[in-house]
Tab-separated table of C-alpha atoms in Angstrom:
chain	number	residue	atom	x	y	z
A	1	MET	CA	151.775	138.092	142.765
A	2	THR	CA	154.785	140.236	143.576
A	3	VAL	CA	158.205	138.879	142.652
A	4	SER	CA	161.675	139.016	144.173
A	5	VAL	CA	164.716	137.706	142.320
A	6	CYS	CA	167.526	136.611	144.619
A	7	MET	CA	171.151	136.169	143.499
A	8	GLY	CA	174.414	135.497	145.314
A	9	THR	CA	177.537	136.626	143.473
A	10	TYR	CA	181.237	135.935	143.799
A	11	ASN	CA	183.930	136.586	141.179
A	12	GLY	CA	181.408	136.271	138.359
A	13	GLU	CA	182.677	138.964	135.989
A	14	SER	CA	182.825	136.651	132.962
A	15	TYR	CA	179.094	135.947	132.652
A	16	ILE	CA	177.102	138.058	135.084
A	17	GLU	CA	176.097	140.886	132.755
A	18	GLU	CA	174.499	138.430	130.328
A	19	GLN	CA	172.468	136.942	133.179
A	20	LEU	CA	171.449	140.365	134.484
A	21	ASN	CA	170.181	141.243	131.010
A	22	THR	CA	168.009	138.118	130.854
A	23	ILE	CA	166.420	139.129	134.172
A	24	LEU	CA	165.972	142.745	133.072
A	25	HIS	CA	164.154	141.773	129.878
A	26	GLN	CA	161.621	139.394	131.409
A	27	THR	CA	158.068	139.712	130.094
A	28	HIS	CA	156.994	139.797	133.761
A	29	ALA	CA	159.378	142.233	135.412
A	30	PRO	CA	160.284	141.497	139.054
A	31	GLU	CA	159.322	144.096	141.634
A	32	GLU	CA	162.650	143.533	143.390
A	33	VAL	CA	166.081	142.104	142.588
A	34	ILE	CA	168.386	141.325	145.523
A	35	LEU	CA	172.080	140.802	144.777
A	36	CYS	CA	174.504	139.813	147.556
A	37	ASP	CA	178.181	139.891	146.699
A	38	ASP	CA	180.408	137.725	148.869
A	39	GLY	CA	183.631	139.710	148.632
A	40	SER	CA	184.468	139.466	144.940
A	41	THR	CA	188.043	140.374	144.034
A	42	ASP	CA	187.319	140.850	140.332
A	43	SER	CA	185.063	143.421	138.633
A	44	THR	CA	181.742	141.748	139.550
A	45	VAL	CA	180.613	144.559	141.858
A	46	SER	CA	181.458	147.355	139.419
A	47	ILE	CA	179.657	145.506	136.603
A	48	ILE	CA	176.520	145.237	138.752
A	49	GLU	CA	176.724	148.873	139.880
A	50	GLN	CA	177.154	150.124	136.317
A	51	PHE	CA	174.319	147.888	135.111
A	52	ILE	CA	171.937	149.256	137.753
A	53	GLN	CA	172.895	152.841	136.977
A	54	LYS	CA	172.799	152.443	133.201
A	55	ASN	CA	169.288	150.946	133.304
A	56	CYS	CA	167.937	153.299	136.013
A	57	LEU	CA	167.156	150.404	138.357
A	58	GLN	CA	168.006	152.116	141.640
A	59	GLY	CA	165.515	151.256	144.364
A	60	LYS	CA	164.228	148.096	142.681
A	61	TRP	CA	167.598	146.398	142.192
A	62	LYS	CA	169.613	146.348	145.404
A	63	LEU	CA	173.268	145.335	145.772
A	64	TYR	CA	174.576	144.247	149.164
A	65	GLN	CA	178.278	143.651	149.797
A	66	ASN	CA	179.466	141.338	152.565
A	67	THR	CA	182.319	142.738	154.641
A	68	VAL	CA	183.618	139.183	155.146
A	69	ASN	CA	183.301	136.167	152.882
A	70	LYS	CA	180.322	134.117	154.106
A	71	GLY	CA	180.741	131.207	151.721
A	72	TYR	CA	178.302	129.917	149.118
A	73	PRO	CA	175.457	128.524	151.268
A	74	THR	CA	175.468	131.281	153.912
A	75	ASN	CA	175.590	134.073	151.325
A	76	PHE	CA	172.500	132.709	149.585
A	77	TYR	CA	170.567	132.273	152.835
A	78	TYR	CA	171.411	135.867	153.670
A	79	ALA	CA	170.203	137.017	150.256
A	80	CYS	CA	166.953	135.080	150.720
A	81	SER	CA	166.405	136.801	154.083
A	82	LEU	CA	166.470	140.204	152.352
A	83	CYS	CA	163.665	139.394	149.907
A	84	SER	CA	160.315	141.018	150.681
A	85	LYS	CA	157.900	139.996	147.899
A	86	GLU	CA	155.350	137.173	147.754
A	87	ILE	CA	157.369	134.731	145.687
A	88	VAL	CA	161.126	134.459	145.294
A	89	PHE	CA	163.037	133.343	142.211
A	90	LEU	CA	166.547	132.030	142.804
A	91	ALA	CA	169.194	133.047	140.271
A	92	ASP	CA	172.832	132.162	139.659
A	93	GLN	CA	175.411	134.569	138.267
A	94	ASP	CA	176.495	132.548	135.253
A	95	ASP	CA	173.272	131.115	133.815
A	96	ILE	CA	170.698	132.592	131.439
A	97	TRP	CA	166.896	132.686	131.492
A	98	LYS	CA	164.380	132.673	128.685
A	99	THR	CA	162.494	135.973	128.630
A	100	ASP	CA	159.177	134.428	129.710
A	101	LYS	CA	160.559	132.365	132.621
A	102	ILE	CA	159.091	134.534	135.397
A	103	GLU	CA	155.764	134.883	133.582
A	104	LYS	CA	155.297	131.149	133.101
A	105	MET	CA	156.500	130.165	136.565
A	106	CYS	CA	154.214	132.770	138.163
A	107	ARG	CA	151.333	131.215	136.251
A	108	VAL	CA	152.166	127.816	137.771
A	109	MET	CA	152.196	129.296	141.276
A	110	GLU	CA	148.947	131.187	140.716
A	111	LYS	CA	147.120	128.124	139.391
A	112	ASN	CA	148.340	125.999	142.301
A	113	PRO	CA	147.878	128.107	145.445
A	114	THR	CA	148.786	125.285	147.848
A	115	VAL	CA	152.133	124.606	146.163
A	116	LYS	CA	155.174	125.712	148.156
A	117	SER	CA	157.774	125.752	145.386
A	118	ALA	CA	158.041	124.999	141.676
A	119	CYS	CA	160.735	124.528	139.080
A	120	CYS	CA	161.097	124.367	135.322
A	121	LYS	CA	163.462	122.200	133.305
A	122	PHE	CA	166.804	123.472	132.026
A	123	GLY	CA	169.349	122.953	129.288
A	124	LEU	CA	173.133	123.100	129.405
A	125	ILE	CA	175.457	125.604	127.739
A	126	ASP	CA	179.237	125.943	127.681
A	127	GLU	CA	181.493	128.949	128.297
A	128	GLN	CA	180.605	130.407	124.887
A	129	GLY	CA	176.868	129.935	125.361
A	130	GLN	CA	176.668	126.959	122.992
A	131	GLU	CA	174.254	124.197	123.929
A	132	ILE	CA	175.782	121.047	125.429
A	133	HIS	CA	174.360	117.598	124.766
A	134	SER	CA	175.665	115.514	127.644
A	135	VAL	CA	175.228	111.828	128.417
A	136	MET	CA	174.598	112.913	132.008
A	137	ALA	CA	172.172	115.728	131.169
A	138	PRO	CA	170.039	116.333	134.295
A	139	THR	CA	166.722	116.972	132.541
A	140	ARG	CA	164.874	116.094	129.338
A	141	ASP	CA	162.224	118.387	127.888
A	142	TYR	CA	159.256	116.467	126.494
A	143	GLY	CA	157.504	119.650	125.402
A	144	THR	CA	154.197	118.922	127.089
A	145	GLY	CA	154.032	122.082	129.175
A	146	ASN	CA	152.462	119.972	131.912
A	147	VAL	CA	153.263	120.170	135.601
A	148	ARG	CA	153.800	117.209	137.891
A	149	LYS	CA	154.217	116.770	141.621
A	150	VAL	CA	157.748	115.689	142.548
A	151	PRO	CA	157.970	113.148	145.407
A	152	VAL	CA	160.639	113.662	148.051
A	153	GLU	CA	162.362	110.379	147.080
A	154	GLU	CA	163.114	111.854	143.654
A	155	ILE	CA	164.879	114.895	145.101
A	156	PHE	CA	167.750	112.639	146.195
A	157	TYR	CA	167.793	110.563	143.005
A	158	LYS	CA	168.962	113.051	140.402
A	159	CYS	CA	170.194	116.643	140.452
A	160	GLN	CA	167.357	118.307	138.545
A	161	TRP	CA	166.660	121.143	140.959
A	162	PRO	CA	169.362	123.861	140.886
A	163	GLY	CA	168.244	127.224	142.246
A	164	MET	CA	168.230	128.862	138.840
A	165	VAL	CA	165.065	126.926	137.904
A	166	MET	CA	163.221	127.428	141.197
A	167	VAL	CA	160.640	129.735	142.730
A	168	TYR	CA	159.170	129.515	146.236
A	169	ARG	CA	156.589	131.242	148.433
A	170	ARG	CA	158.366	133.545	150.864
A	171	ASP	CA	155.859	133.229	153.706
A	172	TRP	CA	156.100	129.422	153.577
A	173	TYR	CA	159.915	129.515	153.558
A	174	GLU	CA	160.077	131.912	156.486
A	175	SER	CA	157.621	129.784	158.489
A	176	TRP	CA	160.123	126.956	158.984
A	177	THR	CA	163.655	128.019	158.062
A	178	LYS	CA	166.174	128.978	160.704
A	179	GLY	CA	167.908	131.057	158.022
A	180	ASP	CA	171.340	129.469	157.855
A	181	TYR	CA	172.409	125.922	157.031
A	182	GLN	CA	175.421	124.185	155.513
A	183	ILE	CA	173.032	122.584	153.037
A	184	PRO	CA	172.780	124.280	149.613
A	185	HIS	CA	169.707	126.506	149.682
A	186	ASP	CA	168.130	125.063	146.523
A	187	PHE	CA	168.498	121.453	147.673
A	188	LEU	CA	166.976	122.314	151.046
A	189	ILE	CA	163.975	124.188	149.613
A	190	ALA	CA	163.211	121.493	147.021
A	191	ALA	CA	163.421	118.694	149.591
A	192	ARG	CA	161.293	120.458	152.193
A	193	ALA	CA	158.633	121.431	149.631
A	194	ALA	CA	158.541	117.882	148.246
A	195	GLU	CA	158.151	116.461	151.751
A	196	GLU	CA	155.021	118.591	152.093
A	197	GLU	CA	153.779	117.368	148.690
A	198	GLY	CA	154.125	120.922	147.463
A	199	PHE	CA	156.886	120.807	144.823
A	200	LEU	CA	155.928	120.969	141.132
A	201	GLN	CA	158.026	120.636	137.984
A	202	LEU	CA	157.001	122.297	134.719
A	203	ASP	CA	157.905	120.266	131.639
A	204	GLU	CA	159.478	123.141	129.740
A	205	ILE	CA	163.038	124.442	129.449
A	206	LEU	CA	163.027	128.068	130.600
A	207	ALA	CA	166.680	128.457	131.580
A	208	TYR	CA	170.170	127.326	130.633
A	209	HIS	CA	172.825	126.300	133.132
A	210	ARG	CA	176.355	127.243	132.113
A	211	ARG	CA	178.992	124.577	132.681
A	212	HIS	CA	182.542	125.805	133.120
A	213	ASP	CA	185.644	125.089	135.181
A	214	HIS	CA	184.561	127.271	138.111
A	215	ASN	CA	181.019	126.005	138.798
A	216	THR	CA	180.328	126.003	142.540
A	217	GLY	CA	178.707	122.591	142.253
A	218	GLY	CA	181.673	121.105	140.377
A	219	GLU	CA	179.419	119.730	137.632
A	220	GLU	CA	180.950	117.800	134.793
A	221	HIS	CA	180.164	117.071	131.161
A	222	HIS	CA	183.536	116.157	129.656
A	223	ILE	CA	184.217	112.411	129.589
A	224	ARG	CA	187.728	112.854	130.976
A	225	LYS	CA	186.240	114.517	134.062
A	226	LEU	CA	183.266	112.201	134.271
A	227	LEU	CA	185.554	109.167	134.491
A	228	ASN	CA	188.132	110.640	136.849
A	229	LYS	CA	188.131	108.479	139.989
A	230	ASP	CA	189.466	111.103	142.414
A	231	ARG	CA	186.983	113.672	141.161
A	232	LYS	CA	184.111	111.198	141.423
A	233	LEU	CA	185.048	110.193	144.967
A	234	LYS	CA	185.186	113.838	146.034
A	235	GLU	CA	181.764	114.415	144.457
A	236	ILE	CA	180.349	111.459	146.403
A	237	GLN	CA	181.971	112.619	149.655
A	238	ASP	CA	180.638	116.160	149.193
A	239	TYR	CA	177.153	114.793	148.580
A	240	LEU	CA	177.396	112.573	151.639
A	241	GLN	CA	178.294	115.620	153.710
A	242	ILE	CA	175.107	117.338	152.530
A	243	LEU	CA	172.992	114.270	153.310
A	244	ARG	CA	174.493	114.075	156.789
A	245	GLU	CA	173.704	117.761	157.324
A	246	PHE	CA	170.073	116.934	156.495
A	247	GLN	CA	170.188	114.278	159.199
A	248	LYS	CA	171.988	116.492	161.702
A	249	GLU	CA	169.595	119.416	161.246
A	250	GLU	CA	166.538	117.126	161.350
A	251	ILE	CA	165.099	118.936	158.345
A	252	PHE	CA	162.212	116.557	157.759
A	253	THR	CA	159.121	116.193	159.897
A	254	LYS	CA	157.638	113.134	158.154
A	255	GLU	CA	158.940	109.598	158.583
A	256	THR	CA	158.651	108.781	154.880
A	257	ALA	CA	161.001	111.646	153.995
A	258	THR	CA	163.476	110.671	156.721
A	259	GLN	CA	163.478	107.095	155.437
A	260	ALA	CA	164.162	108.301	151.883
A	261	LEU	CA	167.067	110.387	153.175
A	262	ASN	CA	168.515	107.462	155.125
A	263	ARG	CA	168.213	105.103	152.151
A	264	LYS	CA	170.063	107.548	149.907
A	265	THR	CA	172.778	108.093	152.522
A	266	THR	CA	173.338	104.343	152.852
A	267	SER	CA	173.436	103.817	149.078
A	268	MET	CA	176.002	106.613	148.650
A	269	GLU	CA	178.176	105.181	151.420
A	270	GLN	CA	178.057	101.785	149.715
A	271	ARG	CA	178.808	103.331	146.328
A	272	GLU	CA	181.880	105.033	147.779
A	273	ALA	CA	183.082	101.742	149.283
A	274	ALA	CA	182.522	99.917	145.976
A	275	LEU	CA	184.595	102.446	144.037
A	276	LEU	CA	187.356	102.318	146.638
A	277	SER	CA	187.445	98.512	146.341
A	278	GLY	CA	188.639	98.828	142.754
A	279	LYS	CA	186.685	95.703	141.776
A	280	ILE	CA	184.265	95.743	138.867
A	281	SER	CA	182.266	92.874	140.368
A	282	THR	CA	181.780	94.826	143.600
A	283	VAL	CA	180.651	97.939	141.719
A	284	ILE	CA	178.142	95.929	139.653
A	285	LYS	CA	176.761	94.075	142.682
A	286	ASN	CA	176.372	97.333	144.583
A	287	ALA	CA	174.663	99.065	141.635
A	288	TRP	CA	172.158	96.207	141.387
A	289	LYS	CA	171.562	96.226	145.137
A	290	ASN	CA	170.848	99.973	145.095
A	291	ARG	CA	169.163	100.101	141.675
A	292	GLU	CA	166.187	102.037	143.025
A	293	ASN	CA	168.470	104.829	144.242
A	294	VAL	CA	171.123	104.920	141.487
A	295	ARG	CA	170.715	105.829	137.825
A	296	LEU	CA	171.872	103.350	135.151
A	297	ALA	CA	174.194	105.970	133.629
A	298	THR	CA	175.797	106.473	137.042
A	299	ALA	CA	176.409	102.744	137.441
A	300	VAL	CA	177.947	102.506	133.964
A	301	CYS	CA	180.296	105.411	134.742
A	302	ASP	CA	181.399	103.736	137.977
A	303	VAL	CA	182.181	100.511	136.123
A	304	LEU	CA	184.223	102.421	133.519
A	305	ILE	CA	186.103	104.295	136.251
A	306	VAL	CA	187.168	101.049	137.908
A	307	LYS	CA	187.889	99.315	134.591
A	308	GLN	CA	190.397	101.947	133.479
A	309	GLN	CA	192.534	101.561	136.613
């Protein structure tokens, strides 16, 4: 199987060279690396250009520079459209991969020819590359090395599917995508693949997601941020906007997937209302009502947020 690696960049000078090195030193080298810069004002572009030249990667590693800032989702969809190989690995500018990530994920795709997309598990690191052990860690590695099919309902339950752990079949993606959405590319691909019963997760950590103050997704691991009401409400509102884009674009073709989307949208709307009420009893009642769609840790955080007011 031929491999493309696809990365969108923007003002990533602090960490990008480390990530580029982890891609360069893969045990299964990609046939193509596509990098799309979205108008960086720091030294991101020069770092990439020097890296390509220093390692004699011209022709295989291609840097594209947008003349106008497209924004995070659009830049990634554009980068995906430039990939030409059989399977596409999504990469972020500030994370790091284990050296055998491509090799092991390719093996999953080869052994499961009907699968549309697959992901591995990931750990968390801080600005200095030190591992983070967070109460809200998205994934747990049980070390089995097994793969499991992820149902579409689970895609909306917990954020375990960032692009930096994902690979997808290009021909499948191009068969249905219109090429540009206001939905994050990784969320869209995972949800659509899961709807088609074609999304697998490998129980092995093959990448590390770096948490810092400038993450596009606004992730949190410090308690003071985790329990900040304004920050939490914005996170909920941003997520609701994505869910409503799913509805607006009519992404799903199966009723079961549409129902899962609608249930999650309703539960998030009710969670927002409960937090805004400022009443612990309301938050607890809502968490119990939506217990199938809300994690226990999330409910506990919401109670603590309201309690500290």
